Coordinates of C-alpha atoms in Angstrom, one line a residue:
Chain A
M245 CA -35.5 -26.7 19.9
V246 CA -32.2 -24.8 19.7
L247 CA -29.1 -26.5 20.8
P248 CA -26.9 -24.6 23.3
K249 CA -23.7 -23.0 21.9
D250 CA -21.3 -25.4 23.7
L251 CA -23.0 -28.4 22.4
V252 CA -23.0 -27.1 18.8
A253 CA -19.3 -26.3 19.1
A254 CA -18.5 -29.7 20.5
S255 CA -20.5 -31.6 17.9
A256 CA -19.3 -29.7 14.9
T257 CA -16.1 -31.7 14.3
P258 CA -17.6 -35.2 14.4
I259 CA -20.6 -34.2 12.3
I260 CA -18.4 -32.6 9.6
L261 CA -16.1 -35.6 9.6
A262 CA -19.0 -38.0 9.3
L263 CA -20.4 -36.0 6.4
L264 CA -17.0 -35.9 4.6
K265 CA -16.6 -39.6 5.1
K266 CA -19.5 -40.0 2.6
G267 CA -17.7 -37.9 0.0
D268 CA -16.0 -34.6 -0.6
S269 CA -18.0 -31.5 -0.1
Y270 CA -17.9 -27.7 0.2
G271 CA -19.0 -25.3 2.9
Y272 CA -22.4 -24.4 1.5
E273 CA -23.4 -28.0 0.9
I274 CA -22.1 -29.1 4.3
I275 CA -24.3 -26.6 6.1
G276 CA -27.4 -27.5 4.0
K277 CA -26.9 -31.2 4.6
V278 CA -26.4 -30.8 8.3
R279 CA -29.6 -28.7 8.5
E280 CA -31.4 -31.4 6.6
V281 CA -30.3 -34.4 8.7
S282 CA -30.9 -32.6 11.9
D283 CA -34.4 -31.4 11.0
D284 CA -33.2 -27.9 11.2
H285 CA -32.2 -28.2 14.8
I286 CA -28.5 -27.8 14.1
A287 CA -28.3 -24.5 12.3
W288 CA -24.8 -23.1 12.3
T289 CA -24.1 -19.4 11.7
D290 CA -22.9 -19.8 8.2
G291 CA -19.7 -17.8 8.6
M292 CA -18.6 -19.9 11.6
L293 CA -18.3 -23.1 9.7
Y294 CA -15.3 -21.9 7.7
P295 CA -13.0 -21.2 10.6
V296 CA -13.9 -24.6 11.9
L297 CA -13.1 -26.2 8.6
H298 CA -9.8 -24.3 8.5
R299 CA -8.9 -25.3 12.0
M300 CA -9.6 -29.0 11.1
E301 CA -7.5 -28.6 8.0
G302 CA -4.7 -27.2 10.1
A303 CA -5.0 -30.2 12.4
G304 CA -4.7 -32.5 9.4
F305 CA -8.1 -34.0 9.6
I306 CA -9.2 -32.7 6.3
E307 CA -7.6 -31.4 3.1
S308 CA -8.9 -28.8 0.7
Y309 CA -8.7 -28.3 -3.0
W310 CA -10.4 -25.9 -5.5
K311 CA -12.6 -27.4 -8.2
Q312 CA -14.8 -26.0 -10.9
S313 CA -18.4 -27.0 -10.1
D314 CA -21.0 -27.8 -12.8
S315 CA -22.4 -24.3 -12.5
G316 CA -19.0 -23.0 -13.5
R317 CA -18.2 -21.6 -10.0
K318 CA -14.8 -22.5 -8.5
R319 CA -15.4 -24.1 -5.1
K320 CA -13.2 -25.1 -2.3
Y321 CA -13.8 -28.8 -1.6
Y322 CA -12.8 -30.6 1.5
H323 CA -11.6 -34.2 1.7
I324 CA -11.2 -36.3 4.8
T325 CA -7.7 -37.6 5.5
D326 CA -6.7 -40.9 7.2
A327 CA -6.0 -38.9 10.4
G328 CA -9.5 -37.5 10.0
M329 CA -10.9 -41.0 9.8
A330 CA -9.1 -42.0 12.9
E331 CA -10.2 -38.9 14.7
Y332 CA -13.8 -39.6 13.7
E333 CA -13.6 -43.1 15.2
I334 CA -12.4 -41.7 18.5
L335 CA -15.0 -38.9 18.6
R336 CA -17.8 -41.2 17.5
S337 CA -17.0 -43.7 20.3
Q338 CA -16.9 -40.8 22.8
W339 CA -20.3 -39.6 21.7
F340 CA -21.5 -43.1 21.8
V341 CA -20.4 -43.4 25.5
V342 CA -22.5 -40.4 26.4
H343 CA -25.4 -41.6 24.3
R344 CA -25.3 -45.1 25.9
A345 CA -25.1 -43.7 29.4
L346 CA -28.2 -41.6 28.8
Q347 CA -29.9 -44.6 27.2
I348 CA -29.2 -47.0 30.1
L349 CA -30.3 -44.4 32.7
E350 CA -33.5 -43.9 30.6
D351 CA -34.3 -47.6 30.4
A352 CA -33.3 -48.7 33.9
P353 CA -36.0 -49.1 36.5
Q354 CA -35.9 -46.6 39.3
E355 CA -34.4 -48.8 42.1
H356 CA -31.3 -49.8 40.0
I357 CA -30.0 -46.2 40.0
H358 CA -30.2 -45.9 43.8
V359 CA -27.7 -48.7 44.4
Chain B
M147 CA -31.0 0.1 -8.9
F148 CA -29.4 -2.7 -6.9
D149 CA -26.3 -4.1 -8.4
L150 CA -25.3 -7.4 -6.9
E151 CA -21.8 -7.5 -8.3
S152 CA -20.8 -4.1 -7.0
Q153 CA -22.4 -4.9 -3.6
L154 CA -20.4 -8.1 -3.4
R155 CA -17.2 -6.3 -4.3
I156 CA -17.8 -3.8 -1.5
W157 CA -18.5 -6.6 0.9
K158 CA -15.4 -8.3 -0.2
S159 CA -13.1 -5.3 0.2
H160 CA -14.6 -4.7 3.6
M161 CA -13.8 -8.3 4.7
V162 CA -10.3 -7.9 3.4
S163 CA -9.8 -4.6 5.1
L164 CA -10.6 -6.0 8.5
G165 CA -7.4 -8.2 8.0
S166 CA -6.7 -11.7 9.1
I167 CA -8.8 -13.2 6.3
G168 CA -6.7 -14.4 3.5
F169 CA -7.6 -13.8 -0.1
E170 CA -8.5 -17.4 -0.6
D171 CA -10.7 -17.5 2.4
V172 CA -12.7 -14.4 1.3
Q173 CA -13.1 -16.2 -2.1
E174 CA -14.6 -19.1 -0.3
L175 CA -16.9 -17.0 1.7
E176 CA -17.9 -15.1 -1.4
N177 CA -18.8 -18.4 -3.1
H178 CA -20.9 -19.2 -0.1
L179 CA -22.7 -15.9 -0.3
R180 CA -23.4 -16.5 -4.0
D181 CA -24.8 -20.0 -3.3
T182 CA -27.1 -18.6 -0.6
I183 CA -28.3 -15.8 -2.8
E184 CA -29.0 -18.2 -5.7
D185 CA -31.0 -20.4 -3.5
L186 CA -33.0 -17.5 -2.0
V187 CA -33.6 -16.0 -5.4
A188 CA -34.9 -19.4 -6.6
R189 CA -37.3 -19.3 -3.8
G190 CA -38.7 -16.1 -5.0
L191 CA -36.8 -13.4 -3.1
G192 CA -35.5 -10.3 -4.9
E193 CA -31.7 -10.0 -5.4
E194 CA -31.4 -7.2 -2.8
E195 CA -33.3 -9.1 -0.1
A196 CA -31.4 -12.2 -0.9
F197 CA -28.1 -10.4 -0.6
L198 CA -29.0 -8.8 2.7
L199 CA -30.3 -12.1 4.2
A200 CA -27.2 -14.0 3.0
V201 CA -24.9 -11.5 4.6
K202 CA -26.9 -11.6 7.8
R203 CA -26.8 -15.4 7.8
L204 CA -23.0 -15.4 7.4
G205 CA -22.8 -13.7 10.7
D206 CA -21.6 -10.3 11.6
A207 CA -18.3 -9.4 10.1
S208 CA -16.3 -8.8 13.2
S209 CA -17.1 -12.1 14.9
V210 CA -16.4 -14.0 11.7
Q211 CA -13.1 -12.1 11.6
E212 CA -12.4 -13.0 15.2
E213 CA -12.8 -16.7 14.4
F214 CA -10.5 -16.4 11.4
R215 CA -8.0 -14.6 13.4
K216 CA -7.8 -17.5 15.8
V217 CA -7.0 -19.8 12.8
S218 CA -4.5 -17.6 11.0
T219 CA -2.0 -17.2 13.8
E220 CA 1.2 -19.1 12.9
D221 CA 1.2 -21.4 15.9
L222 CA -1.9 -23.3 15.1
W223 CA -1.3 -25.9 17.7
L224 CA -1.3 -23.3 20.4
Q225 CA -4.8 -22.4 19.4
L226 CA -5.9 -26.0 19.6
L227 CA -4.5 -26.4 23.1
V228 CA -4.9 -23.1 24.8
R229 CA -7.3 -20.2 24.6
S230 CA -5.9 -17.1 22.9
D231 CA -6.0 -15.0 26.1
S232 CA -4.1 -17.6 28.0
P233 CA -1.1 -16.7 30.2
A234 CA 1.1 -18.8 28.0
L235 CA 0.3 -16.7 25.0
R236 CA 0.6 -13.5 26.9
R237 CA 4.0 -14.6 28.2
R238 CA 5.1 -15.3 24.6
D239 CA 4.0 -11.9 23.5
R240 CA 5.8 -10.3 26.4
S241 CA 9.0 -12.2 25.7
E242 CA 8.8 -11.1 22.1
L243 CA 8.5 -7.5 23.2
V244 CA 11.5 -7.8 25.4
F245 CA 13.4 -9.3 22.5
V246 CA 12.5 -6.4 20.2
I247 CA 13.5 -3.8 22.8
G248 CA 16.8 -5.7 23.1
L249 CA 17.2 -5.5 19.3
A250 CA 16.5 -1.8 19.3
L251 CA 19.2 -1.3 21.9
L252 CA 21.5 -3.6 19.9
G253 CA 21.2 -1.3 16.9
G254 CA 22.2 1.7 18.9
L255 CA 25.1 -0.1 20.5
L256 CA 26.4 -1.4 17.2
A257 CA 26.5 2.3 16.2
K258 CA 28.9 2.8 19.1
I259 CA 31.4 0.3 17.8
P260 CA 33.4 2.9 15.8
A261 CA 33.8 4.9 19.0
L262 CA 35.6 1.9 20.5
F263 CA 38.2 2.3 17.8
G264 CA 38.6 6.0 18.4
F265 CA 36.2 7.2 15.8
G266 CA 33.7 8.6 18.3
D267 CA 33.3 12.0 16.7
I268 CA 30.5 11.6 14.2
D269 CA 31.2 14.9 12.5
A270 CA 34.9 14.2 11.9
H271 CA 34.4 10.6 10.8
G272 CA 31.0 10.8 9.1
M273 CA 32.1 8.5 6.3
I274 CA 32.7 5.6 8.6
Y275 CA 29.2 6.0 10.1
L276 CA 27.6 6.4 6.7
R277 CA 29.3 3.3 5.3
N278 CA 28.2 1.2 8.3
A279 CA 24.8 2.7 8.9
G280 CA 23.1 -0.1 6.9
I281 CA 24.5 -2.8 9.2
F282 CA 23.5 -1.0 12.4
A283 CA 20.0 -0.6 11.0
C284 CA 19.4 -3.9 9.3
F285 CA 21.3 -6.4 11.4
P286 CA 18.8 -6.3 14.3
V287 CA 15.9 -6.7 11.9
A288 CA 17.5 -9.8 10.5
L289 CA 17.8 -11.2 14.0
Y290 CA 14.2 -10.4 14.7
F291 CA 13.0 -12.5 11.7
M292 CA 15.4 -15.3 12.6
R293 CA 13.6 -15.7 15.9
K294 CA 10.1 -14.8 14.6
R295 CA 10.2 -17.3 11.8
S296 CA 12.3 -19.8 13.6
L297 CA 14.7 -20.0 10.6
P298 CA 17.1 -22.9 10.4
M299 CA 20.2 -21.9 12.4
W300 CA 23.1 -22.6 10.0
R301 CA 21.5 -21.1 7.0
S302 CA 20.7 -17.9 8.8
V303 CA 24.2 -17.7 10.1
A304 CA 25.4 -18.1 6.5
A305 CA 23.2 -15.3 5.4
L306 CA 24.3 -13.2 8.3
T307 CA 27.9 -13.5 7.1
V308 CA 26.9 -11.2 4.2
F309 CA 26.8 -8.4 6.9
M310 CA 30.2 -9.4 8.0
A311 CA 31.5 -9.5 4.5
Y312 CA 30.1 -6.1 3.8
A313 CA 31.5 -4.7 7.0
T314 CA 35.0 -6.1 6.1
I315 CA 35.0 -4.8 2.6
V316 CA 33.8 -1.3 3.3
N317 CA 36.1 -0.8 6.3
V318 CA 39.2 -2.4 4.7
Y319 CA 38.9 -0.6 1.3
P320 CA 40.8 2.6 1.4
S321 CA 39.1 5.8 0.4
F322 CA 40.8 8.8 -1.2
E323 CA 39.4 12.2 -2.0
P324 CA 36.8 12.9 -3.2
H325 CA 35.4 9.6 -1.7
H326 CA 33.0 9.0 -4.6
T327 CA 33.3 5.2 -4.6
A328 CA 32.9 5.1 -0.8
M329 CA 29.8 7.2 -1.0
L330 CA 28.4 5.0 -3.8
G331 CA 29.0 2.0 -1.7
A332 CA 27.1 3.5 1.2
V333 CA 24.2 4.5 -1.1
H334 CA 23.9 1.1 -2.5
A335 CA 24.2 -0.8 0.7
P336 CA 20.5 -0.4 1.6
I337 CA 19.6 -2.2 -1.7
L338 CA 21.8 -5.1 -0.8
F339 CA 20.5 -5.2 2.8
L340 CA 16.9 -5.0 1.8
Y341 CA 17.5 -8.0 -0.5
L342 CA 19.1 -9.8 2.4
L343 CA 16.2 -8.9 4.7
M344 CA 13.9 -10.4 2.1
Y345 CA 15.6 -13.7 2.7
F346 CA 15.1 -13.4 6.5
Y347 CA 11.5 -12.3 5.9
G348 CA 10.6 -15.3 3.7
G349 CA 12.9 -17.9 5.1
P350 CA 14.7 -20.5 3.0
D351 CA 13.0 -22.5 0.2
V352 CA 12.1 -25.7 1.8
A353 CA 9.7 -27.8 -0.2
P354 CA 7.0 -29.5 1.9
R355 CA 7.3 -33.3 2.0
G356 CA 6.4 -34.9 -1.3
E357 CA 6.4 -31.7 -3.3
K358 CA 9.1 -30.7 -5.6
K359 CA 8.4 -27.0 -5.7
S360 CA 8.2 -24.8 -2.7
Y361 CA 5.7 -22.0 -2.5
N362 CA 6.6 -19.9 0.4
G363 CA 10.3 -19.4 0.6
W364 CA 12.0 -16.1 0.0
R365 CA 12.2 -16.9 -3.7
S366 CA 8.5 -17.2 -4.3
A367 CA 7.0 -14.1 -6.0
N368 CA 4.2 -13.8 -3.5
T369 CA 6.5 -13.8 -0.5
R370 CA 8.6 -11.1 -2.2
L371 CA 5.5 -9.0 -2.9
N372 CA 4.6 -9.4 0.8
F373 CA 8.0 -8.3 1.7
I374 CA 7.7 -5.2 -0.4
R375 CA 4.4 -4.4 1.3
F376 CA 6.1 -5.0 4.6
A377 CA 9.0 -2.8 3.7
G378 CA 6.7 0.0 2.7
E379 CA 4.7 -0.2 5.9
S380 CA 7.9 -0.4 8.0
F381 CA 9.1 2.8 6.3
I382 CA 5.9 4.6 7.2
Y383 CA 6.0 3.3 10.8
G384 CA 9.6 4.3 10.9
V385 CA 8.9 7.9 9.7
L386 CA 6.0 8.2 12.3
I387 CA 8.2 7.0 15.1
G388 CA 11.0 9.2 13.9
L389 CA 8.8 12.3 14.1
G390 CA 7.9 11.3 17.6
G391 CA 11.6 11.0 18.3
I392 CA 12.4 14.4 17.0
V393 CA 9.7 15.9 19.3
L394 CA 11.2 14.0 22.2
I395 CA 14.7 15.2 21.4
L396 CA 13.7 18.8 21.0
L397 CA 11.8 18.7 24.3
T398 CA 14.8 17.1 26.1
M399 CA 17.1 19.8 24.9
G400 CA 14.7 22.6 25.5
T401 CA 13.6 21.7 29.0
F402 CA 17.1 20.8 30.3
S403 CA 18.4 24.1 29.1
L404 CA 15.8 25.7 31.3
V405 CA 17.6 24.3 34.4
G406 CA 21.0 25.2 32.9
I407 CA 22.1 21.7 32.1
D408 CA 23.7 21.2 28.7
V409 CA 22.5 17.8 27.4
E410 CA 23.9 18.2 23.9
F411 CA 26.6 15.6 24.5
F412 CA 24.0 13.1 25.7
V413 CA 21.6 13.8 22.8
N414 CA 24.3 13.6 20.1
D415 CA 26.2 10.7 21.4
W416 CA 23.4 8.5 22.7
M417 CA 19.9 9.6 22.1
V418 CA 20.2 10.2 18.3
P419 CA 22.1 7.0 17.4
M420 CA 20.1 4.8 19.8
G421 CA 16.9 6.3 18.4
L422 CA 17.9 6.2 14.8
F423 CA 19.1 2.6 14.7
G424 CA 16.5 1.3 17.1
I425 CA 13.6 2.5 14.9
L426 CA 13.8 -0.3 12.3
P427 CA 13.4 -3.4 14.5
V428 CA 10.6 -1.7 16.4
A429 CA 8.9 -0.7 13.1
A430 CA 9.3 -4.2 11.8
Y431 CA 7.8 -5.6 14.9
L432 CA 4.8 -3.3 14.8
V433 CA 4.1 -4.0 11.1
D434 CA 4.3 -7.7 11.8
K435 CA 2.2 -7.4 14.9
K436 CA -0.5 -5.0 13.8
K437 CA -0.9 -6.3 10.3
S438 CA -4.5 -5.5 10.0
L439 CA -4.4 -2.0 11.4
I440 CA -2.8 0.1 8.7
E441 CA -1.9 -2.6 6.3
S442 CA -3.0 -0.6 3.3
I443 CA -1.3 2.7 3.9
A444 CA 1.5 2.3 1.4
P445 CA -0.7 1.3 -1.5
V446 CA -3.1 4.2 -0.6
L447 CA -0.2 6.6 -0.8
A448 CA 0.9 5.1 -4.1
K449 CA -2.6 5.5 -5.4
I450 CA -2.8 9.1 -4.4
F451 CA 0.4 10.0 -6.1
T452 CA 0.1 7.9 -9.2
P453 CA -2.2 10.3 -11.1
L454 CA -0.4 13.3 -9.7
F455 CA 3.0 12.0 -10.8
L456 CA 1.5 11.1 -14.2
M457 CA 0.5 14.8 -14.7
V458 CA 3.9 16.0 -13.7
L459 CA 5.6 13.6 -16.1
V460 CA 3.3 14.5 -19.0
S461 CA 4.0 18.2 -18.5
L462 CA 7.7 17.4 -18.5
V463 CA 7.4 15.7 -21.9
V464 CA 5.6 18.8 -23.2
A465 CA 8.4 20.9 -21.7
F466 CA 11.0 18.7 -23.4
M467 CA 9.3 19.3 -26.8
M468 CA 9.4 23.0 -26.4
N469 CA 12.9 23.4 -24.9
S470 CA 16.1 21.5 -25.6
L471 CA 17.9 20.1 -22.6
A472 CA 19.7 22.8 -20.7
P473 CA 23.4 22.4 -20.5
G474 CA 24.6 21.5 -17.1
D475 CA 26.0 18.8 -14.9
N476 CA 25.3 15.6 -16.9
R477 CA 25.8 13.4 -13.9
M478 CA 23.3 15.3 -11.8
M479 CA 20.8 15.3 -14.5
L480 CA 21.1 11.5 -14.9
I481 CA 20.7 11.1 -11.2
W482 CA 17.5 13.2 -11.3
F483 CA 16.1 10.9 -14.0
D484 CA 17.2 7.8 -12.1
L485 CA 15.2 9.2 -9.2
V486 CA 12.2 9.7 -11.4
L487 CA 12.3 6.2 -12.6
A488 CA 12.8 4.8 -9.1
V489 CA 9.8 6.7 -7.8
V490 CA 7.7 5.5 -10.8
L491 CA 8.8 2.0 -10.1
G492 CA 8.0 2.4 -6.4
L493 CA 4.5 3.7 -7.2
A494 CA 3.9 0.8 -9.7
L495 CA 5.1 -1.7 -7.1
Y496 CA 2.8 -0.5 -4.4
V497 CA -0.2 -0.2 -6.7
M498 CA 0.6 -3.7 -7.8
S499 CA 0.8 -5.0 -4.2
S500 CA -2.7 -3.9 -3.4
K501 CA -4.3 -5.3 -6.6
D502 CA -6.9 -8.0 -6.3
P503 CA -6.2 -10.2 -9.3
S504 CA -9.7 -11.5 -9.3
H505 CA -11.1 -8.0 -10.2
G506 CA -9.8 -7.9 -13.7
V507 CA -8.4 -4.8 -15.4
S508 CA -9.2 -1.7 -13.4
L509 CA -8.6 2.0 -13.8
W510 CA -5.4 1.7 -11.8
D511 CA -3.9 -0.7 -14.4
H512 CA -4.5 1.9 -17.1
L513 CA -3.0 4.7 -14.9
T514 CA 0.0 2.6 -14.0
L515 CA 0.7 1.6 -17.6
A516 CA 0.4 5.3 -18.6
L517 CA 2.7 6.3 -15.9
I518 CA 5.3 3.7 -16.8
I519 CA 5.1 4.6 -20.5
V520 CA 5.4 8.3 -19.9
A521 CA 8.4 7.7 -17.6
I522 CA 10.1 5.6 -20.2
I523 CA 9.5 8.4 -22.8
V524 CA 10.9 11.0 -20.5
D525 CA 13.9 8.9 -19.7
M526 CA 14.5 8.1 -23.4
I527 CA 14.5 11.8 -24.4
A528 CA 16.8 12.7 -21.6
F529 CA 19.0 9.7 -22.2
T530 CA 19.6 10.4 -25.9
G531 CA 20.2 14.0 -25.1
L532 CA 22.8 13.2 -22.5
L533 CA 24.5 10.2 -24.2
A534 CA 26.5 12.2 -26.6
R535 CA 27.8 14.5 -23.9
F536 CA 28.3 11.6 -21.7
F537 CA 30.9 9.7 -23.6
S538 CA 33.0 12.7 -24.3
G539 CA 34.0 13.2 -20.7
G540 CA 35.2 9.6 -20.0
F541 CA 33.8 7.5 -17.2
T542 CA 33.9 8.3 -13.6
A543 CA 32.6 6.2 -10.8
N544 CA 29.5 8.4 -10.3
K545 CA 28.7 8.6 -14.0
S546 CA 29.0 4.8 -14.4
A547 CA 26.8 4.2 -11.4
A548 CA 24.2 6.6 -12.6
L549 CA 24.3 5.1 -16.0
G550 CA 24.0 1.6 -14.8
E551 CA 21.1 2.4 -12.6
N552 CA 19.4 4.1 -15.5
I553 CA 19.7 1.1 -17.7
L554 CA 18.6 -1.2 -14.9
L555 CA 15.5 0.9 -14.1
L556 CA 14.7 1.5 -17.7
G557 CA 14.9 -2.2 -18.5
N558 CA 12.6 -2.9 -15.5
L559 CA 10.0 -0.4 -16.6
V560 CA 10.0 -1.6 -20.2
M561 CA 9.4 -5.1 -19.1
M562 CA 6.7 -4.0 -16.7
A563 CA 5.0 -2.0 -19.5
F564 CA 5.1 -5.1 -21.7
G565 CA 3.7 -7.2 -18.9
Y566 CA 0.8 -4.7 -18.4
V567 CA 0.1 -4.6 -22.1
R568 CA 0.0 -8.4 -22.3
Y569 CA -2.2 -8.5 -19.2
M570 CA -4.6 -5.9 -20.4
Y571 CA -4.9 -6.7 -24.0
C572 CA -3.7 -10.3 -24.4
K573 CA -5.5 -11.9 -21.5
R574 CA -2.4 -13.0 -19.7
S575 CA -2.6 -13.4 -16.0
F576 CA -1.5 -10.6 -13.7
Q577 CA 0.6 -13.0 -11.8
D578 CA 3.0 -13.0 -14.8
I579 CA 3.9 -9.4 -14.1
V580 CA 4.4 -10.1 -10.4
V581 CA 6.7 -13.1 -11.1
M582 CA 8.7 -11.1 -13.6
Q583 CA 9.0 -8.1 -11.3
M584 CA 10.0 -10.2 -8.3
R585 CA 12.7 -12.0 -10.3
Y586 CA 14.0 -8.7 -11.5
L587 CA 14.8 -7.7 -7.9
D588 CA 17.8 -10.1 -8.1
L589 CA 19.4 -7.8 -10.7
Y590 CA 19.2 -4.8 -8.3
A591 CA 21.0 -6.8 -5.6
L592 CA 23.6 -8.0 -8.1
W593 CA 24.2 -4.4 -9.3
A594 CA 24.5 -3.2 -5.7
I595 CA 27.2 -5.9 -5.1
V596 CA 29.0 -4.7 -8.2
V597 CA 29.0 -1.1 -7.0
I598 CA 30.0 -2.0 -3.5
V599 CA 32.7 -4.6 -4.2
L600 CA 34.1 -3.9 -7.7
F601 CA 33.7 -0.1 -8.2
P602 CA 36.3 0.9 -5.6
P603 CA 39.2 -1.1 -7.1
I604 CA 38.1 -0.2 -10.7
F605 CA 38.1 3.5 -9.9
S606 CA 41.2 3.3 -7.7
F607 CA 39.2 4.0 -4.5
R608 CA 38.5 7.6 -5.3

């Protein structure tokens, strides 16, 4: 199953924020983890992640810093800000509204929908 | 044989050449590539396949660039709110264009001010035009950056008063035959104005909240290096536009003479000054707008001429060894050597501006260092030869100016040579040279002020 482009674009910000909430990370790791948690269904074009990260940084949701990793390579790490936390809460509740609406429609018996 | 490092370097310079990706961003993408390659190699792929696959996964260069371009515009919030092809953005572009055309006209109109005071004849009052040319050309560019960078109003006005101060001084100072001090002032004005434009280009030093040091004001070494790059590109654009202008003028004169109308008056009084002083703001606008298109022309030119110049200077040293310095006009000789040093400095600056510090010592560093050292040797030989003759004749304005320039340029090149040696052989960072060089620019501005303000009274306005 491949997600349509619009859905991928719209979900990128909340997913990245949720991931960074768990701890600071860098681009390559972020892509790997997202692929992992979505069973490979969310596969971003690698190069597209960075502009998204930079845009989020510009908006103040995340901050970046360079850090030497264990392998000796200097990596750009991203850290979620307070504004990012707040944004995440908003986005999460928005997605939750969609999710719940789908859920209710799914569970409801036929006649209730035709009211 | 596949060499990963060289392939990565080519990929990197390709990304950079497309523009709109900053150095740091490319670094980040490169790390990503390396991570991917490592993973793929660990899974049993060859380095070459891993590299190709990693690049493919990164997405095609132009669309990644496109995404970056959206991020790197200065008005980030606009990108968040509206699409880049929105009418609001188009309107903004259009209003900027109108502003630039207005500035180009302003430059030309400023050049008509002397005519208001009865000095309309350029041939008869050439000195007045020469002394004020810097203002006509640079004032509109300063205004352009004021708007473009949204500089704080009162600071900009304070900086603009330098133009007023200059105008007052050069026009109030008397000038007697043979007008040497006045000429010197006119020659040094561009140095002062370039320095001033550097302020408008970089904006004031305003530290971001919570930080003591500011990183992007006009004092920062990197901003200054960017400005030097900008100035070089503007010059090239200016020359190109000027060539077009000459064709336009020749065609105008030629075709109107066919129908028996003499347009010489119009061409001399309006077309030439309007064109001449309108070039700079337009060139500045184009450089700022089309950053990615020919960004690297000035460094490329510098790289073409660095080895050629080195050969000329080396043969000059050989010639010095075989012949003694011919007797002649000491001042003119010194001016020639000043020019040599200035050109060498320019070449070194532009080679410097295109250097990627992460690459380590390259062939160009060796060539630049060789060029600087040979230039220093040439100048030292000439200098010692001239010095004895020099003091015998007493000091005139021109001599003093040429001497001062020589000392200033020589000091600069010596410091640069030291910087390169320390960078290449003592593992100091390249940034040290950049910082030193960019601070040294202050001295040139200071010297220009001395020549413009103090020389006329010292040498009794002759």
